Tab-separated table of C-alpha atoms in Angstrom:
chain	number	residue	atom	x	y	z
H	27	MET	CA	100.157	68.995	92.059
H	28	GLU	CA	104.168	69.421	91.654
H	29	SER	CA	103.655	71.806	88.477
H	30	GLN	CA	100.939	73.543	90.014
H	31	SER	CA	103.431	74.462	92.987
H	32	LEU	CA	105.683	75.768	90.832
H	33	THR	CA	103.698	78.096	88.814
H	34	GLY	CA	101.662	81.324	89.795
H	35	GLY	CA	104.352	83.073	90.821
H	36	PHE	CA	105.296	86.997	89.693
H	37	SER	CA	106.641	87.189	86.086
H	38	ASP	CA	108.103	90.124	86.895
H	39	PRO	CA	108.757	90.038	90.481
H	40	PRO	CA	110.247	93.413	91.719
H	41	VAL	CA	107.732	95.340	89.555
H	42	MET	CA	104.751	93.047	90.498
H	43	SER	CA	105.572	93.342	93.939
H	44	ALA	CA	106.005	96.918	94.229
H	45	ARG	CA	102.697	97.608	92.585
H	46	ALA	CA	100.940	95.256	95.414
H	47	PHE	CA	102.855	96.656	98.194
H	48	ARG	CA	101.877	100.453	97.263
H	49	ALA	CA	97.973	98.439	97.263
H	50	ALA	CA	98.885	97.164	100.603
H	51	LEU	CA	100.344	100.359	101.954
H	52	GLU	CA	97.419	102.612	100.329
H	53	ALA	CA	95.044	99.951	102.143
H	54	MET	CA	96.745	99.927	105.691
H	55	ALA	CA	97.245	104.178	105.731
H	56	ARG	CA	93.556	104.383	104.595
H	57	PRO	CA	91.498	101.639	106.758
H	58	GLY	CA	88.245	100.483	105.003
H	59	THR	CA	89.337	101.317	101.545
H	60	ILE	CA	88.913	98.540	98.909
H	61	GLN	CA	92.113	98.229	96.788
H	62	ARG	CA	92.914	96.334	93.932
H	63	ILE	CA	95.814	93.824	94.217
H	64	GLU	CA	96.677	91.156	91.821
H	65	GLY	CA	99.784	89.408	90.004
H	66	ALA	CA	100.024	85.854	91.686
H	67	GLU	CA	97.913	82.683	91.299
H	68	ALA	CA	97.834	79.985	94.043
H	69	PRO	CA	96.359	76.612	94.530
H	70	ALA	CA	92.366	76.927	95.550
H	71	PRO	CA	91.164	78.191	97.742
H	72	LEU	CA	93.991	80.565	98.341
H	73	SER	CA	92.727	83.939	96.397
H	74	PRO	CA	94.792	86.019	94.164
H	75	ALA	CA	94.992	88.789	96.420
H	76	ALA	CA	96.132	86.772	99.431
H	77	ALA	CA	98.621	84.631	97.484
H	78	THR	CA	99.724	88.004	95.968
H	79	LEU	CA	100.197	89.533	99.739
H	80	ILE	CA	102.292	86.574	100.823
H	81	LEU	CA	104.338	86.728	97.904
H	82	THR	CA	105.006	90.459	98.443
H	83	LEU	CA	105.543	90.116	102.466
H	84	CYS	CA	106.478	86.663	103.467
H	85	ASP	CA	109.991	85.003	102.914
H	86	GLY	CA	112.230	82.936	105.033
H	87	GLY	CA	112.099	85.101	107.954
H	88	THR	CA	108.376	85.166	108.383
H	89	PRO	CA	106.855	82.473	109.782
H	90	LEU	CA	103.246	81.704	108.332
H	91	TYR	CA	100.392	79.911	109.648
H	92	LEU	CA	97.545	78.107	107.292
H	93	THR	CA	94.345	77.404	108.926
H	94	PRO	CA	92.557	74.689	108.411
H	95	GLY	CA	90.962	74.403	105.008
H	96	TYR	CA	94.345	76.497	103.498
H	97	ASP	CA	96.575	73.796	105.339
H	98	SER	CA	96.648	71.665	102.178
H	99	ALA	CA	99.479	69.589	100.445
H	100	GLU	CA	99.201	72.117	97.365
H	101	ILE	CA	99.149	75.435	99.246
H	102	ARG	CA	102.274	74.361	101.486
H	103	ALA	CA	104.167	73.329	98.673
H	104	TRP	CA	103.297	76.850	96.930
H	105	VAL	CA	103.787	78.881	99.495
H	106	THR	CA	107.478	76.808	100.297
H	107	PHE	CA	108.547	77.182	96.963
H	108	HIS	CA	107.723	80.739	96.108
H	109	THR	CA	108.727	82.363	99.596
H	110	GLY	CA	110.193	79.797	101.644
H	111	ALA	CA	108.491	80.922	104.584
H	112	PRO	CA	108.397	78.604	107.659
H	113	LEU	CA	104.577	77.032	108.173
H	114	VAL	CA	104.110	77.031	111.693
H	115	ALA	CA	101.407	77.308	114.881
H	116	ARG	CA	99.057	80.346	115.384
H	117	ASP	CA	101.518	81.322	118.179
H	118	ALA	CA	104.593	81.641	116.242
H	119	ALA	CA	103.314	83.094	113.260
H	120	ARG	CA	104.148	86.760	111.945
H	121	PHE	CA	101.203	85.921	109.182
H	122	ALA	CA	98.249	83.716	109.125
H	123	VAL	CA	95.995	83.368	106.347
H	124	GLY	CA	92.573	81.838	106.138
H	125	PRO	CA	88.792	82.403	106.601
H	126	TRP	CA	87.834	84.447	109.769
H	127	ALA	CA	86.079	81.710	111.599
H	128	ALA	CA	89.154	79.000	111.123
H	129	LEU	CA	91.765	81.900	112.159
H	130	ALA	CA	90.024	82.219	115.735
H	131	PRO	CA	91.011	82.168	118.662
H	132	LEU	CA	92.791	85.595	117.919
H	133	ALA	CA	94.374	85.239	121.675
H	134	ASP	CA	96.685	82.879	120.299
H	135	TYR	CA	98.724	85.338	118.112
H	136	ALA	CA	101.433	87.270	119.157
H	137	ALA	CA	100.234	90.923	119.488
H	138	GLY	CA	103.388	92.599	120.231
H	139	THR	CA	105.129	93.714	123.519
H	140	ALA	CA	105.017	97.096	125.283
H	141	ASP	CA	108.629	97.617	124.218
H	142	TYR	CA	108.009	96.422	120.724
H	143	PRO	CA	104.423	96.557	119.731
H	144	ASP	CA	105.241	95.857	115.899
H	145	ARG	CA	106.428	92.312	117.250
H	146	SER	CA	102.771	91.426	116.295
H	147	ALA	CA	100.911	89.094	113.594
H	148	THR	CA	99.010	90.457	110.757
H	149	LEU	CA	96.304	88.389	109.578
H	150	ILE	CA	95.068	87.816	106.020
H	151	VAL	CA	91.263	87.198	106.334
H	152	GLU	CA	89.913	85.443	103.282
H	153	CYS	CA	86.360	86.507	102.396
H	154	ASP	CA	83.734	85.876	100.025
H	155	ALA	CA	83.781	89.685	99.020
H	156	LEU	CA	84.492	92.884	100.217
H	157	ARG	CA	81.866	95.731	100.548
H	158	SER	CA	81.922	99.105	101.620
H	159	ASP	CA	79.059	98.769	103.931
H	160	GLY	CA	78.314	97.721	107.311
H	161	ALA	CA	80.785	98.374	110.343
H	162	ARG	CA	81.668	102.045	110.679
H	163	LEU	CA	85.287	102.867	111.070
H	164	THR	CA	87.065	105.821	112.608
H	165	GLY	CA	90.416	106.575	113.432
H	166	PRO	CA	94.210	107.571	111.912
H	167	GLY	CA	93.830	107.213	108.041
H	168	ILE	CA	90.337	108.006	108.123
H	169	ARG	CA	89.004	111.546	107.432
H	170	ASP	CA	85.613	111.670	108.645
H	171	ALA	CA	84.186	107.451	108.908
H	172	ALA	CA	84.499	104.621	106.382
H	173	HIS	CA	82.517	101.550	106.150
H	174	LEU	CA	83.592	98.219	105.778
H	175	ALA	CA	81.730	94.589	105.766
H	176	LEU	CA	83.435	92.705	108.714
H	177	PRO	CA	82.959	89.249	109.831
H	178	GLU	CA	82.167	90.653	113.638
H	179	ILE	CA	82.753	93.638	115.442
H	180	ALA	CA	83.510	92.647	119.333
H	181	ALA	CA	86.901	90.979	118.230
H	182	PHE	CA	88.313	93.841	116.769
H	183	GLN	CA	86.834	96.308	119.421
H	184	ALA	CA	88.612	94.220	121.801
H	185	ASN	CA	91.941	94.315	119.748
H	186	ALA	CA	91.744	98.087	119.186
H	187	ALA	CA	91.119	98.392	122.951
H	188	ARG	CA	94.695	96.656	123.429
H	189	TYR	CA	96.517	99.433	121.464
H	190	PRO	CA	99.350	99.966	121.186
H	191	LEU	CA	99.389	96.374	121.190
H	192	GLY	CA	97.464	94.135	118.896
H	193	LEU	CA	96.762	92.547	116.008
H	194	ASP	CA	96.764	94.039	112.070
H	195	PHE	CA	94.329	92.695	109.537
H	196	PHE	CA	94.161	92.353	105.619
H	197	PHE	CA	90.676	91.332	104.091
H	198	THR	CA	90.916	89.813	101.047
H	199	ALA	CA	88.550	88.692	98.119
H	200	GLY	CA	89.522	87.842	94.624
H	201	THR	CA	91.544	90.698	93.912
H	202	GLN	CA	90.318	93.005	96.423
H	203	LEU	CA	92.194	93.766	99.329
H	204	ALA	CA	91.272	95.962	102.637
H	205	ALA	CA	92.992	96.738	105.732
H	206	LEU	CA	92.014	97.207	109.277
H	207	PRO	CA	95.248	98.509	111.682
H	208	ARG	CA	94.665	97.910	115.255
H	209	THR	CA	93.932	101.841	115.618
H	210	THR	CA	90.828	101.785	114.301
H	211	GLN	CA	87.757	102.189	116.203
H	212	VAL	CA	85.339	99.924	115.041
H	213	GLU	CA	81.199	100.328	115.612
H	214	ALA	CA	78.268	98.396	114.347
H	215	GLY	CA	77.377	100.193	111.117
K	12	MET	CA	128.308	104.066	85.036
K	13	THR	CA	124.753	104.510	83.658
K	14	ASP	CA	125.248	100.929	81.758
K	15	ASP	CA	126.113	99.648	85.043
K	16	LEU	CA	123.129	100.772	87.098
K	17	ARG	CA	120.954	99.318	84.539
K	18	GLU	CA	122.075	95.731	86.045
K	19	TYR	CA	120.961	96.590	89.113
K	20	ASN	CA	117.292	95.527	90.585
K	21	PHE	CA	114.341	97.712	90.256
K	22	ALA	CA	114.977	100.669	92.722
K	23	TYR	CA	118.301	99.559	93.526
K	24	LEU	CA	117.543	97.247	96.711
K	25	ASP	CA	117.158	93.493	96.382
K	26	GLU	CA	113.892	92.047	96.734
K	27	GLU	CA	114.714	90.332	100.355
K	28	THR	CA	115.446	94.047	101.732
K	29	LYS	CA	112.415	95.450	100.299
K	30	ARG	CA	109.970	92.746	101.907
K	31	MET	CA	111.688	93.707	105.310
K	32	ILE	CA	111.430	97.617	104.696
K	33	ARG	CA	107.971	96.840	103.507
K	34	ARG	CA	106.847	94.891	106.831
K	35	ALA	CA	108.194	97.739	108.439
K	36	LEU	CA	106.223	100.090	106.847
K	37	LEU	CA	103.001	98.521	107.320
K	38	LYS	CA	103.655	98.244	111.365
K	39	ALA	CA	104.315	101.646	111.592
K	40	LEU	CA	101.422	102.825	109.700
K	41	ALA	CA	99.470	100.295	112.205
K	42	ILE	CA	101.153	102.075	115.087
K	43	PRO	CA	101.597	105.748	114.226
K	44	GLY	CA	104.816	107.680	115.937
K	45	TYR	CA	106.006	104.329	116.899
K	46	GLN	CA	110.005	103.683	115.958
K	47	VAL	CA	109.829	100.301	114.154
K	48	PRO	CA	113.574	98.524	113.893
K	49	PHE	CA	114.431	97.845	110.579
K	50	ALA	CA	117.549	96.306	109.192
K	51	SER	CA	118.950	99.212	107.408
K	52	ARG	CA	121.584	98.535	104.553
K	53	GLU	CA	124.545	100.328	103.076
K	54	MET	CA	123.657	102.817	100.341
K	55	PRO	CA	125.748	104.081	98.046
K	56	MET	CA	125.635	107.699	99.776
K	57	PRO	CA	127.187	108.075	103.260
K	58	TYR	CA	124.972	108.357	106.479
K	59	GLY	CA	123.763	111.614	106.762
K	60	TRP	CA	122.674	112.031	103.560
K	61	GLY	CA	119.399	110.567	103.257
K	62	THR	CA	120.088	106.656	103.419
K	63	GLY	CA	116.972	105.941	105.332
K	64	GLY	CA	114.684	108.189	103.208
K	65	VAL	CA	116.377	106.469	100.047
K	66	GLN	CA	115.618	102.964	101.515
K	67	VAL	CA	112.068	103.930	102.013
K	68	THR	CA	111.460	105.333	99.027
K	69	ALA	CA	112.885	102.330	97.229
K	70	ALA	CA	110.389	100.168	98.863
K	71	CYS	CA	107.744	102.168	98.109
K	72	LEU	CA	108.398	103.151	94.529
K	73	VAL	CA	106.358	101.889	91.323
K	74	PRO	CA	107.452	102.321	87.716
K	75	GLU	CA	104.285	104.734	87.327
K	76	ASP	CA	105.520	107.151	90.165
K	77	ARG	CA	106.656	110.780	89.404
K	78	LEU	CA	109.463	111.422	92.152
K	79	LYS	CA	110.310	114.947	93.410
K	80	VAL	CA	113.360	115.280	96.153
K	81	ILE	CA	113.798	118.386	98.003
K	82	ASP	CA	116.549	119.535	100.629
K	83	GLN	CA	115.393	122.275	102.884
K	84	GLY	CA	112.652	122.868	100.064
K	85	ALA	CA	114.933	123.102	97.214
K	86	ASP	CA	114.868	120.825	94.369
K	87	ASP	CA	118.228	122.095	93.108
K	88	THR	CA	120.512	121.049	95.853
K	89	THR	CA	123.468	118.787	95.619
K	90	ASN	CA	121.506	116.195	97.908
K	91	ALA	CA	118.218	116.537	96.103
K	92	VAL	CA	119.758	116.247	92.541
K	93	SER	CA	121.719	113.302	93.480
K	94	ILE	CA	118.820	111.203	95.227
K	95	ARG	CA	116.605	112.154	92.309
K	96	SER	CA	118.810	111.293	89.363
K	97	PHE	CA	120.091	107.979	91.362
K	98	PHE	CA	116.293	106.696	90.997
K	99	ALA	CA	115.760	108.134	87.636
K	100	ARG	CA	118.520	105.816	86.697
K	101	THR	CA	117.773	102.670	88.831
K	102	ALA	CA	113.849	102.722	88.799
K	103	GLY	CA	113.309	104.475	85.844
K	104	VAL	CA	111.041	106.842	87.339
K	105	ALA	CA	109.606	110.065	85.973
K	106	THR	CA	110.623	113.050	87.983
K	107	THR	CA	109.272	116.590	88.614
K	108	GLU	CA	110.104	119.550	90.785
K	109	ARG	CA	106.022	120.428	90.773
K	110	ALA	CA	104.966	119.172	94.437
K	111	ALA	CA	101.190	119.113	92.925
K	112	GLU	CA	102.265	116.739	89.900
K	113	ALA	CA	104.213	114.660	92.019
K	114	THR	CA	103.266	111.065	93.423
K	115	LEU	CA	106.033	110.312	95.659
K	116	ILE	CA	108.071	113.348	97.633
K	117	GLN	CA	111.136	112.479	99.322
K	118	THR	CA	112.220	115.516	101.765
K	119	ARG	CA	115.007	116.630	103.602
K	120	HIS	CA	113.815	119.007	106.655
K	121	ARG	CA	110.567	120.795	105.053
K	122	ILE	CA	107.080	119.837	103.881
K	123	PRO	CA	106.103	121.584	100.620
K	124	GLU	CA	104.185	124.622	101.197
K	125	THR	CA	101.578	123.436	98.523
K	126	PRO	CA	98.892	121.280	100.582
K	127	LEU	CA	99.691	117.564	99.802
K	128	ARG	CA	96.332	115.069	98.503
K	129	GLU	CA	95.503	111.763	98.732
K	130	GLY	CA	97.615	109.602	96.391
K	131	GLN	CA	100.541	110.930	97.214
K	132	ILE	CA	103.544	109.987	99.866
K	133	LEU	CA	105.772	112.175	101.696
K	134	VAL	CA	109.149	110.133	102.808
K	135	TYR	CA	111.252	112.204	105.330
K	136	GLN	CA	115.025	111.931	105.804
K	137	VAL	CA	115.737	111.240	109.435
K	138	PRO	CA	118.896	111.822	111.424
K	139	ILE	CA	117.974	111.211	115.034
K	140	PRO	CA	114.500	109.530	115.178
K	141	GLU	CA	114.388	109.426	118.904
K	142	PRO	CA	112.759	112.609	120.389
K	143	LEU	CA	114.004	111.668	123.834
K	144	ARG	CA	117.558	111.034	123.017
K	145	PHE	CA	119.089	114.000	123.762
K	146	LEU	CA	117.161	114.068	127.253
K	147	GLU	CA	118.221	110.236	127.744
K	148	PRO	CA	121.022	108.532	125.785
K	149	ARG	CA	120.335	105.044	126.729
K	150	GLU	CA	117.811	103.396	124.125
K	151	THR	CA	117.027	100.716	126.653
K	152	GLU	CA	115.424	103.810	128.867
K	153	THR	CA	114.075	105.787	126.045
K	154	ARG	CA	112.404	102.376	124.853
K	155	ARG	CA	110.386	102.025	128.256
K	156	MET	CA	109.521	105.461	128.693
K	157	HIS	CA	107.579	105.115	125.191
K	158	ALA	CA	106.244	101.907	126.462
K	159	LEU	CA	105.181	103.351	129.660
K	160	GLU	CA	104.039	106.531	127.528
K	161	ASP	CA	106.418	108.387	130.206
K	162	TYR	CA	106.863	111.844	128.577
K	163	GLY	CA	106.944	113.808	131.652
K	164	LEU	CA	110.951	114.574	130.739
K	165	MET	CA	109.715	116.421	127.426
K	166	HIS	CA	108.061	118.910	129.064
K	167	VAL	CA	110.341	119.480	131.462
K	168	LYS	CA	112.813	120.360	128.715
K	169	LEU	CA	109.972	122.794	127.325
K	170	TYR	CA	109.252	124.105	130.359
K	171	GLU	CA	113.143	124.816	130.828
K	172	ASP	CA	113.073	126.849	127.348
K	173	ILE	CA	110.294	128.743	128.794
K	174	ALA	CA	112.295	129.444	132.409
K	175	ARG	CA	115.281	130.516	130.416
K	176	HIS	CA	114.291	131.953	127.320
K	177	GLY	CA	110.941	133.504	128.220
K	178	ALA	CA	109.349	131.119	125.547
K	179	ILE	CA	109.521	127.607	123.977
K	180	SER	CA	112.660	128.191	122.182
K	181	THR	CA	112.707	125.009	120.139
K	182	ALA	CA	112.598	126.011	116.351
K	183	TYR	CA	112.989	122.549	114.453
K	184	ALA	CA	112.571	119.282	115.275
K	185	TYR	CA	109.756	120.202	117.507
K	186	PRO	CA	108.185	117.413	119.475
K	187	VAL	CA	104.620	116.062	118.323
K	188	LYS	CA	102.179	113.427	119.999
K	189	VAL	CA	100.920	111.151	117.446
K	190	ALA	CA	97.416	109.744	117.761
K	191	GLY	CA	97.370	110.424	121.404
K	192	ARG	CA	99.978	108.145	121.974
K	193	TYR	CA	103.510	108.381	120.934
K	194	VAL	CA	105.823	111.545	121.444
K	195	MET	CA	107.257	111.705	118.026
K	196	ASP	CA	110.581	113.526	116.174
K	197	PRO	CA	109.050	115.202	112.888
K	198	SER	CA	112.459	115.232	111.523
K	199	PRO	CA	114.529	118.626	111.720
K	200	ILE	CA	111.485	120.399	109.851
K	201	PRO	CA	111.126	123.896	111.162
K	202	LYS	CA	108.105	124.236	113.814
K	203	PHE	CA	106.469	126.424	110.925
K	204	ASP	CA	105.800	123.102	109.286
K	205	ASN	CA	104.371	121.051	111.841
K	206	PRO	CA	100.649	121.880	111.268
K	207	LYS	CA	101.223	120.526	107.985
K	208	LEU	CA	101.713	116.825	109.889
K	209	GLU	CA	98.188	116.711	109.766
K	210	SER	CA	97.913	115.910	105.830
K	211	ALA	CA	95.614	113.974	103.386
K	212	ALA	CA	98.995	112.315	102.023
K	213	ILE	CA	100.969	109.331	103.800
K	214	GLN	CA	104.260	110.185	105.560
K	215	LEU	CA	106.882	107.940	106.152
K	216	PHE	CA	110.148	108.617	107.869
K	217	GLY	CA	113.238	106.611	107.487
K	218	ALA	CA	116.379	107.039	109.523
K	219	GLY	CA	119.325	105.018	107.882
K	220	ARG	CA	121.902	105.238	110.813
K	221	GLU	CA	119.753	104.737	113.521
K	222	GLN	CA	117.939	101.824	111.511
K	223	ARG	CA	114.103	103.116	112.326
K	224	ILE	CA	111.004	103.336	110.340
K	225	TYR	CA	107.908	105.388	111.410
K	226	ALA	CA	105.002	106.910	110.116
K	227	VAL	CA	101.918	109.298	110.245
K	228	PRO	CA	98.882	107.956	108.355
K	229	PRO	CA	96.535	110.355	106.486
K	230	TYR	CA	94.152	112.393	108.532
K	231	THR	CA	95.935	111.490	112.006
K	232	GLN	CA	95.991	113.817	114.795
K	233	VAL	CA	99.290	115.439	115.502
K	234	VAL	CA	99.547	117.341	118.496
K	235	SER	CA	102.642	119.621	119.085
K	236	LEU	CA	103.445	119.505	122.680
K	237	ASP	CA	102.764	122.838	124.444
K	238	PHE	CA	101.315	124.312	127.849
K	239	GLU	CA	98.186	126.227	128.223
K	240	ASP	CA	99.795	129.453	129.364
K	241	HIS	CA	102.529	128.944	126.353
K	242	PRO	CA	100.697	127.657	123.312
K	243	PHE	CA	102.243	126.118	120.498
K	244	GLU	CA	103.178	128.704	117.654
K	245	ALA	CA	104.486	127.898	114.269
K	246	SER	CA	106.824	130.644	113.565
K	247	LYS	CA	108.676	132.130	110.741
K	248	PRO	CA	110.822	135.129	109.903
K	249	ASP	CA	108.412	138.202	109.804
K	250	HIS	CA	109.061	139.499	106.213
K	251	PRO	CA	107.181	138.722	103.001
K	252	CYS	CA	109.574	136.786	100.292
K	253	ALA	CA	111.924	139.258	98.188
K	254	LEU	CA	111.189	136.925	95.148
K	255	CYS	CA	107.758	136.303	95.034
K	256	GLY	CA	106.107	138.372	97.817
K	257	ALA	CA	104.781	135.695	99.550
K	258	THR	CA	103.561	136.023	103.228
K	259	ASP	CA	102.198	132.817	103.831
K	260	SER	CA	105.780	130.621	103.165
K	261	TYR	CA	108.884	129.728	105.273
K	262	LEU	CA	111.607	131.801	104.488
K	263	ASP	CA	115.488	131.421	104.282
K	264	GLU	CA	117.653	134.535	104.848
K	265	VAL	CA	120.325	134.896	102.375
K	266	ILE	CA	123.407	137.506	103.006
K	267	THR	CA	124.145	138.842	99.606
K	268	ASP	CA	127.197	140.751	100.353
K	269	ASP	CA	130.021	141.363	102.680
K	270	ALA	CA	128.439	144.334	103.803
K	271	GLY	CA	125.709	142.469	105.886
K	272	ALA	CA	123.062	142.917	102.994
K	273	ARG	CA	120.593	140.160	103.059
K	274	MET	CA	116.993	138.808	101.859
K	275	PHE	CA	114.521	136.710	102.922
K	276	VAL	CA	113.189	134.209	100.209
K	277	CYS	CA	110.934	131.098	100.069
K	278	SER	CA	112.644	127.992	101.235
K	279	ASP	CA	110.305	126.019	98.698
K	280	THR	CA	111.795	126.488	95.563
K	281	ASP	CA	108.719	124.879	93.710
K	282	TYR	CA	106.148	127.057	95.257
K	283	CYS	CA	108.336	130.485	94.770
K	284	ALA	CA	108.939	129.773	91.334
K	285	THR	CA	105.351	129.018	90.732
K	286	ARG	CA	104.106	132.464	92.365
K	287	GLN	CA	106.573	134.221	90.300
K	288	ALA	CA	105.531	132.618	87.069
K	289	GLY	CA	101.975	133.679	88.005
K	290	GLY	CA	103.239	137.094	88.295
K	291	ALA	CA	102.200	137.259	92.084
K	292	ALA	CA	105.179	139.245	92.837
């Protein structure tokens, strides 16, 4: 266990985190597109995509919530060693990672304030696979419409309705990455 | 000097700073036009020389990038040359003066004439990010005005332009509303460039001294504020370029002698040179 928590980081952090961030930037700028992101290997069940995202964005200043199923001694040790991110409850988290069902209820996460809507949580939703079908997405970053298989529709519609407050989502599976900012309008596909 | 700089981290900034900027950039994309505060660092150049843009560029660059830097449309001014060589040294990226070949373009006060495409990022250097700042100096008040979507004061300002001058005289840093919500300063680009803010590229704005980052995602609605009876007009000098003959590009007025002789030439040097090479004149 101990050796596992010390391995799996970036072999060349400045360059690997730069490439990973560009994938995350493209994903957030173009909701629904599926990007490739890799470089980190964390203890199961944390996917390489989610692990890479955590190494790229999290550090001592970003409290992280691990959902049930992800809140294991192995993942805690890995995250703590590689990022130093404080592990906290939902309401104190800037980032959260886990499967959709375990991330709920969404109302517990910080959605920002009217003065500072950026002070909101980013949720990393672990999925089995990402597919460009299903829900129809429109809004900033999307020319006409995009499609992405989402775990549900209503929660994302409710989130978008709170704009400019709201949560922002990354979806991860294997080395795949997609994103859904609060601006995206979601309809059943 | 060169050897010393090789000892710096990739793209100059330390990793913790880059993570902080990257988190701000993602939130900026999620809330188009909203100014995200960030902990701007001191850079090896003075404020006003593009420290905000440089920090955003540093946080975005990957080794595979091809970087273009322009200052008022020109690739060969001091500011542009310095920033381009700074990243060629500290990030080892390739550079270009061709807008079509660049993957990341840092700009001071212009949008290239060549339409940008997907896969490109445009980074703006921003002096005053707050569009309401000259109308309301208090940050607490302007923040509240953005929260309440209270933009009446900006329309009063544009109306006063019309009352005094018969037309909206604001010629640069012309305010826009992004995605139907936030009023944003597009940086001091000429209003001729405002229609190009609706782009296929990712547009990121960095204000170093004022410590703000904001963004416009691709294909995002950007509306220049106006009135029904005084619609927005993307104006430019009514001349063709004296060098390439272009009638569709933004022009600089150049004084050529002490007797008042002048010529109008493209502000976008790459656009002008490409047209001249193609025999367009």
